[in-house]
Amino acid sequence: GSVVRLVEIETPSDGTPVADDTAPPRFVDGVGVPRVVYTAAGVASVAARIDEEGAVYVVMVNGGAAAPSSAQVKAGNNAAGAPALASGSATVFEEGAHMEFKLTGLAAGSSYDIYFVAEDGVPNLQAAPTLLAGVVGAADDSTPPALAFEYPKGMSGTDADLGVYVMLDEAGRFSAVAVANGAAAPTAAEVLAG
């Protein structure tokens, strides 16, 4: 089937036309400002939000390297016009949607600069990229995360749902399954498989 999207257009009550969109998207304050979510061995996860539908482009270059232009970031390139060490893009179909990018190839202890630029559908591209400076590649981590003191904690549940609060001592993923009272405990692989 086809998808129909209804768009409501507002006009001022005096009948004057609404000005065309000439402004690029802005990164939203708070969690939406380009930020590092976590770093792990060889990986940096970074995130952003913009204030309208559009696209976000990101590149990673060596720390202290010349800043690329907005067009170069959009193309996935560094300031010299060559491919950046890592790059990515995401299209946003909803104002304020969270976008996360996993950039790979970071060397432990090395510093990287990550540039973001946003563009709407008009297209209005931001004039200058936003910089996250000095992101350092994490060392190899051979220890799994541990639960913080007094966690996990159960939330109120229903007959069909049960919630659990968790807090880990480092960035990571927590998986859980519920089994009937008296049933054998699942293996780690079974918990991860759900």
Short mmCIF file of C-alpha atoms in Angstrom, two decimals:
data_model
loop_
_atom_site.label_atom_id
_atom_site.label_comp_id
_atom_site.label_asym_id
_atom_site.label_seq_id
_atom_site.Cartn_x
_atom_site.Cartn_y
_atom_site.Cartn_z
CA GLY A 1 0.00 0.00 0.00
CA SER A 2 0.92 3.60 -0.26
CA VAL A 3 1.68 5.98 2.59
CA VAL A 4 -0.09 9.32 2.76
CA ARG A 5 1.46 12.06 4.87
CA LEU A 6 -0.75 14.99 5.80
CA VAL A 7 1.03 18.30 6.24
CA GLU A 8 -0.69 21.23 7.90
CA ILE A 9 0.60 24.61 6.76
CA GLU A 10 0.00 27.62 8.97
CA THR A 11 -0.34 31.12 7.56
CA PRO A 12 -0.51 34.33 9.57
CA SER A 13 -4.01 35.62 10.22
CA ASP A 14 -3.32 38.76 8.14
CA GLY A 15 -2.86 36.62 5.00
CA THR A 16 0.81 37.45 4.39
CA PRO A 17 2.85 34.55 3.05
CA VAL A 18 5.14 32.60 5.37
CA ALA A 19 8.86 33.17 4.67
CA ASP A 20 10.76 30.33 3.03
CA ASP A 21 13.04 28.22 5.23
CA THR A 22 16.51 29.70 4.85
CA ALA A 23 18.01 28.53 8.15
CA PRO A 24 19.89 25.25 8.60
CA PRO A 25 19.03 22.91 11.46
CA ARG A 26 20.51 23.63 14.88
CA PHE A 27 21.87 21.08 17.31
CA VAL A 28 19.45 20.82 20.22
CA ASP A 29 20.70 21.76 23.68
CA GLY A 30 21.29 19.21 26.42
CA VAL A 31 21.73 15.63 25.32
CA GLY A 32 21.38 16.69 21.71
CA VAL A 33 24.52 18.79 21.55
CA PRO A 34 27.09 16.64 19.77
CA ARG A 35 28.64 14.57 22.52
CA VAL A 36 30.60 11.42 23.22
CA VAL A 37 28.37 8.58 24.42
CA TYR A 38 31.27 6.24 25.17
CA THR A 39 34.67 5.09 23.98
CA ALA A 40 35.86 1.50 23.98
CA ALA A 41 38.82 -0.26 22.42
CA GLY A 42 38.92 0.97 18.81
CA VAL A 43 35.49 2.64 18.95
CA ALA A 44 33.92 6.00 19.80
CA SER A 45 30.17 6.33 19.95
CA VAL A 46 28.98 9.91 19.46
CA ALA A 47 25.47 11.36 19.35
CA ALA A 48 23.50 14.46 18.35
CA ARG A 49 19.97 15.80 17.86
CA ILE A 50 18.75 18.54 15.54
CA ASP A 51 15.70 20.80 15.78
CA GLU A 52 14.08 19.80 12.48
CA GLU A 53 13.96 17.02 9.92
CA GLY A 54 17.19 16.66 7.97
CA ALA A 55 20.52 14.88 8.03
CA VAL A 56 23.59 14.87 10.26
CA TYR A 57 27.07 14.13 8.90
CA VAL A 58 30.10 13.29 11.03
CA VAL A 59 33.82 12.80 10.36
CA MET A 60 36.76 11.85 12.57
CA VAL A 61 40.26 13.22 11.96
CA ASN A 62 43.52 13.11 13.92
CA GLY A 63 43.53 15.46 16.90
CA GLY A 64 44.79 18.93 15.98
CA ALA A 65 44.40 18.40 12.21
CA ALA A 66 43.03 21.25 10.10
CA ALA A 67 39.27 21.66 10.37
CA PRO A 68 37.25 20.46 7.38
CA SER A 69 34.54 22.67 5.86
CA SER A 70 30.87 21.80 6.14
CA ALA A 71 30.90 20.51 2.55
CA GLN A 72 33.92 18.32 3.31
CA VAL A 73 32.22 16.85 6.40
CA LYS A 74 29.10 16.15 4.33
CA ALA A 75 31.28 14.35 1.77
CA GLY A 76 33.03 12.31 4.50
CA ASN A 77 36.37 14.02 3.89
CA ASN A 78 39.08 15.75 5.91
CA ALA A 79 40.33 19.32 5.27
CA ALA A 80 42.61 18.09 2.45
CA GLY A 81 39.65 16.55 0.61
CA ALA A 82 40.78 12.95 1.30
CA PRO A 83 38.52 10.44 3.06
CA ALA A 84 38.39 11.07 6.82
CA LEU A 85 39.62 8.39 9.25
CA ALA A 86 35.95 7.54 9.90
CA SER A 87 32.68 9.09 8.77
CA GLY A 88 28.95 8.55 8.88
CA SER A 89 25.57 10.13 8.28
CA ALA A 90 21.98 9.70 9.39
CA THR A 91 18.69 11.06 8.14
CA VAL A 92 16.28 12.43 10.73
CA PHE A 93 12.57 12.15 10.00
CA GLU A 94 11.42 13.65 13.30
CA GLU A 95 12.48 16.85 15.03
CA GLY A 96 14.68 16.11 18.03
CA ALA A 97 15.33 12.46 17.16
CA HIS A 98 18.47 11.01 18.75
CA MET A 99 21.18 9.89 16.33
CA GLU A 100 24.16 7.83 17.39
CA PHE A 101 27.25 7.12 15.31
CA LYS A 102 29.84 4.43 16.01
CA LEU A 103 33.22 5.49 14.64
CA THR A 104 35.87 2.79 14.44
CA GLY A 105 39.63 2.67 14.01
CA LEU A 106 40.68 4.61 17.12
CA ALA A 107 44.11 3.74 18.51
CA ALA A 108 44.46 3.52 22.30
CA GLY A 109 45.79 6.77 23.74
CA SER A 110 45.55 8.70 20.46
CA SER A 111 43.56 11.93 20.25
CA TYR A 112 40.91 12.56 17.61
CA ASP A 113 38.72 15.50 16.61
CA ILE A 114 35.16 14.73 15.53
CA TYR A 115 33.20 17.20 13.39
CA PHE A 116 29.42 17.30 12.93
CA VAL A 117 27.35 19.25 10.41
CA ALA A 118 23.58 19.25 9.84
CA GLU A 119 21.42 19.97 6.81
CA ASP A 120 17.67 20.17 6.28
CA GLY A 121 15.71 19.08 3.20
CA VAL A 122 15.65 22.51 1.53
CA PRO A 123 18.78 22.07 1.60
CA ASN A 124 20.28 24.47 4.18
CA LEU A 125 23.70 23.22 5.28
CA GLN A 126 25.23 24.63 8.47
CA ALA A 127 27.95 27.18 7.63
CA ALA A 128 30.54 25.64 9.96
CA PRO A 129 30.87 22.19 11.53
CA THR A 130 30.62 21.65 15.28
CA LEU A 131 33.77 20.23 16.86
CA LEU A 132 34.19 17.60 19.59
CA ALA A 133 37.89 18.03 20.30
CA GLY A 134 40.34 15.65 21.91
CA VAL A 135 38.39 12.39 21.96
CA VAL A 136 40.93 9.82 23.14
CA GLY A 137 40.94 6.22 21.98
CA ALA A 138 40.34 3.86 24.90
CA ALA A 139 42.77 1.14 25.88
CA ASP A 140 41.82 -2.47 25.34
CA ASP A 141 39.36 -3.50 28.03
CA SER A 142 39.53 -7.13 29.06
CA THR A 143 37.25 -6.89 32.10
CA PRO A 144 33.47 -7.01 31.82
CA PRO A 145 31.33 -4.35 33.50
CA ALA A 146 30.04 -5.07 37.00
CA LEU A 147 26.78 -4.11 38.63
CA ALA A 148 27.08 -1.06 40.89
CA PHE A 149 26.31 -1.43 44.61
CA GLU A 150 22.66 -2.30 45.38
CA TYR A 151 21.78 -3.11 41.76
CA PRO A 152 19.82 -4.59 40.05
CA LYS A 153 16.61 -3.25 41.60
CA GLY A 154 13.15 -4.46 40.69
CA MET A 155 10.46 -2.02 39.60
CA SER A 156 6.78 -2.52 40.12
CA GLY A 157 5.41 -4.94 37.59
CA THR A 158 2.20 -6.41 36.27
CA ASP A 159 1.24 -9.98 35.53
CA ALA A 160 2.82 -9.63 32.09
CA ASP A 161 5.65 -7.11 32.65
CA LEU A 162 8.53 -6.70 35.07
CA GLY A 163 11.01 -3.84 35.01
CA VAL A 164 14.53 -3.82 36.39
CA TYR A 165 16.78 -0.86 37.20
CA VAL A 166 20.48 -1.47 36.60
CA MET A 167 23.64 0.56 36.96
CA LEU A 168 26.98 -0.62 35.63
CA ASP A 169 30.41 0.57 36.70
CA GLU A 170 31.34 1.38 33.07
CA ALA A 171 29.66 1.78 29.70
CA GLY A 172 28.18 -1.52 28.60
CA ARG A 173 25.05 -3.53 27.94
CA PHE A 174 22.90 -5.37 30.47
CA SER A 175 20.75 -8.34 29.48
CA ALA A 176 18.23 -10.21 31.59
CA VAL A 177 15.57 -12.90 31.31
CA ALA A 178 12.86 -13.97 33.73
CA VAL A 179 12.39 -17.65 34.51
CA ALA A 180 9.71 -19.43 36.53
CA ASN A 181 10.32 -19.83 40.23
CA GLY A 182 12.34 -23.00 40.79
CA ALA A 183 13.46 -23.28 37.15
CA ALA A 184 17.12 -23.88 36.34
CA ALA A 185 19.20 -20.73 35.94
CA PRO A 186 19.99 -19.93 32.28
CA THR A 187 23.53 -19.78 30.96
CA ALA A 188 25.09 -16.44 29.96
CA ALA A 189 24.62 -17.36 26.30
CA GLU A 190 20.91 -18.09 26.90
CA VAL A 191 20.46 -14.70 28.64
CA LEU A 192 22.15 -12.88 25.76
CA ALA A 193 19.98 -14.75 23.26
CA GLY A 194 16.85 -13.67 25.17
#
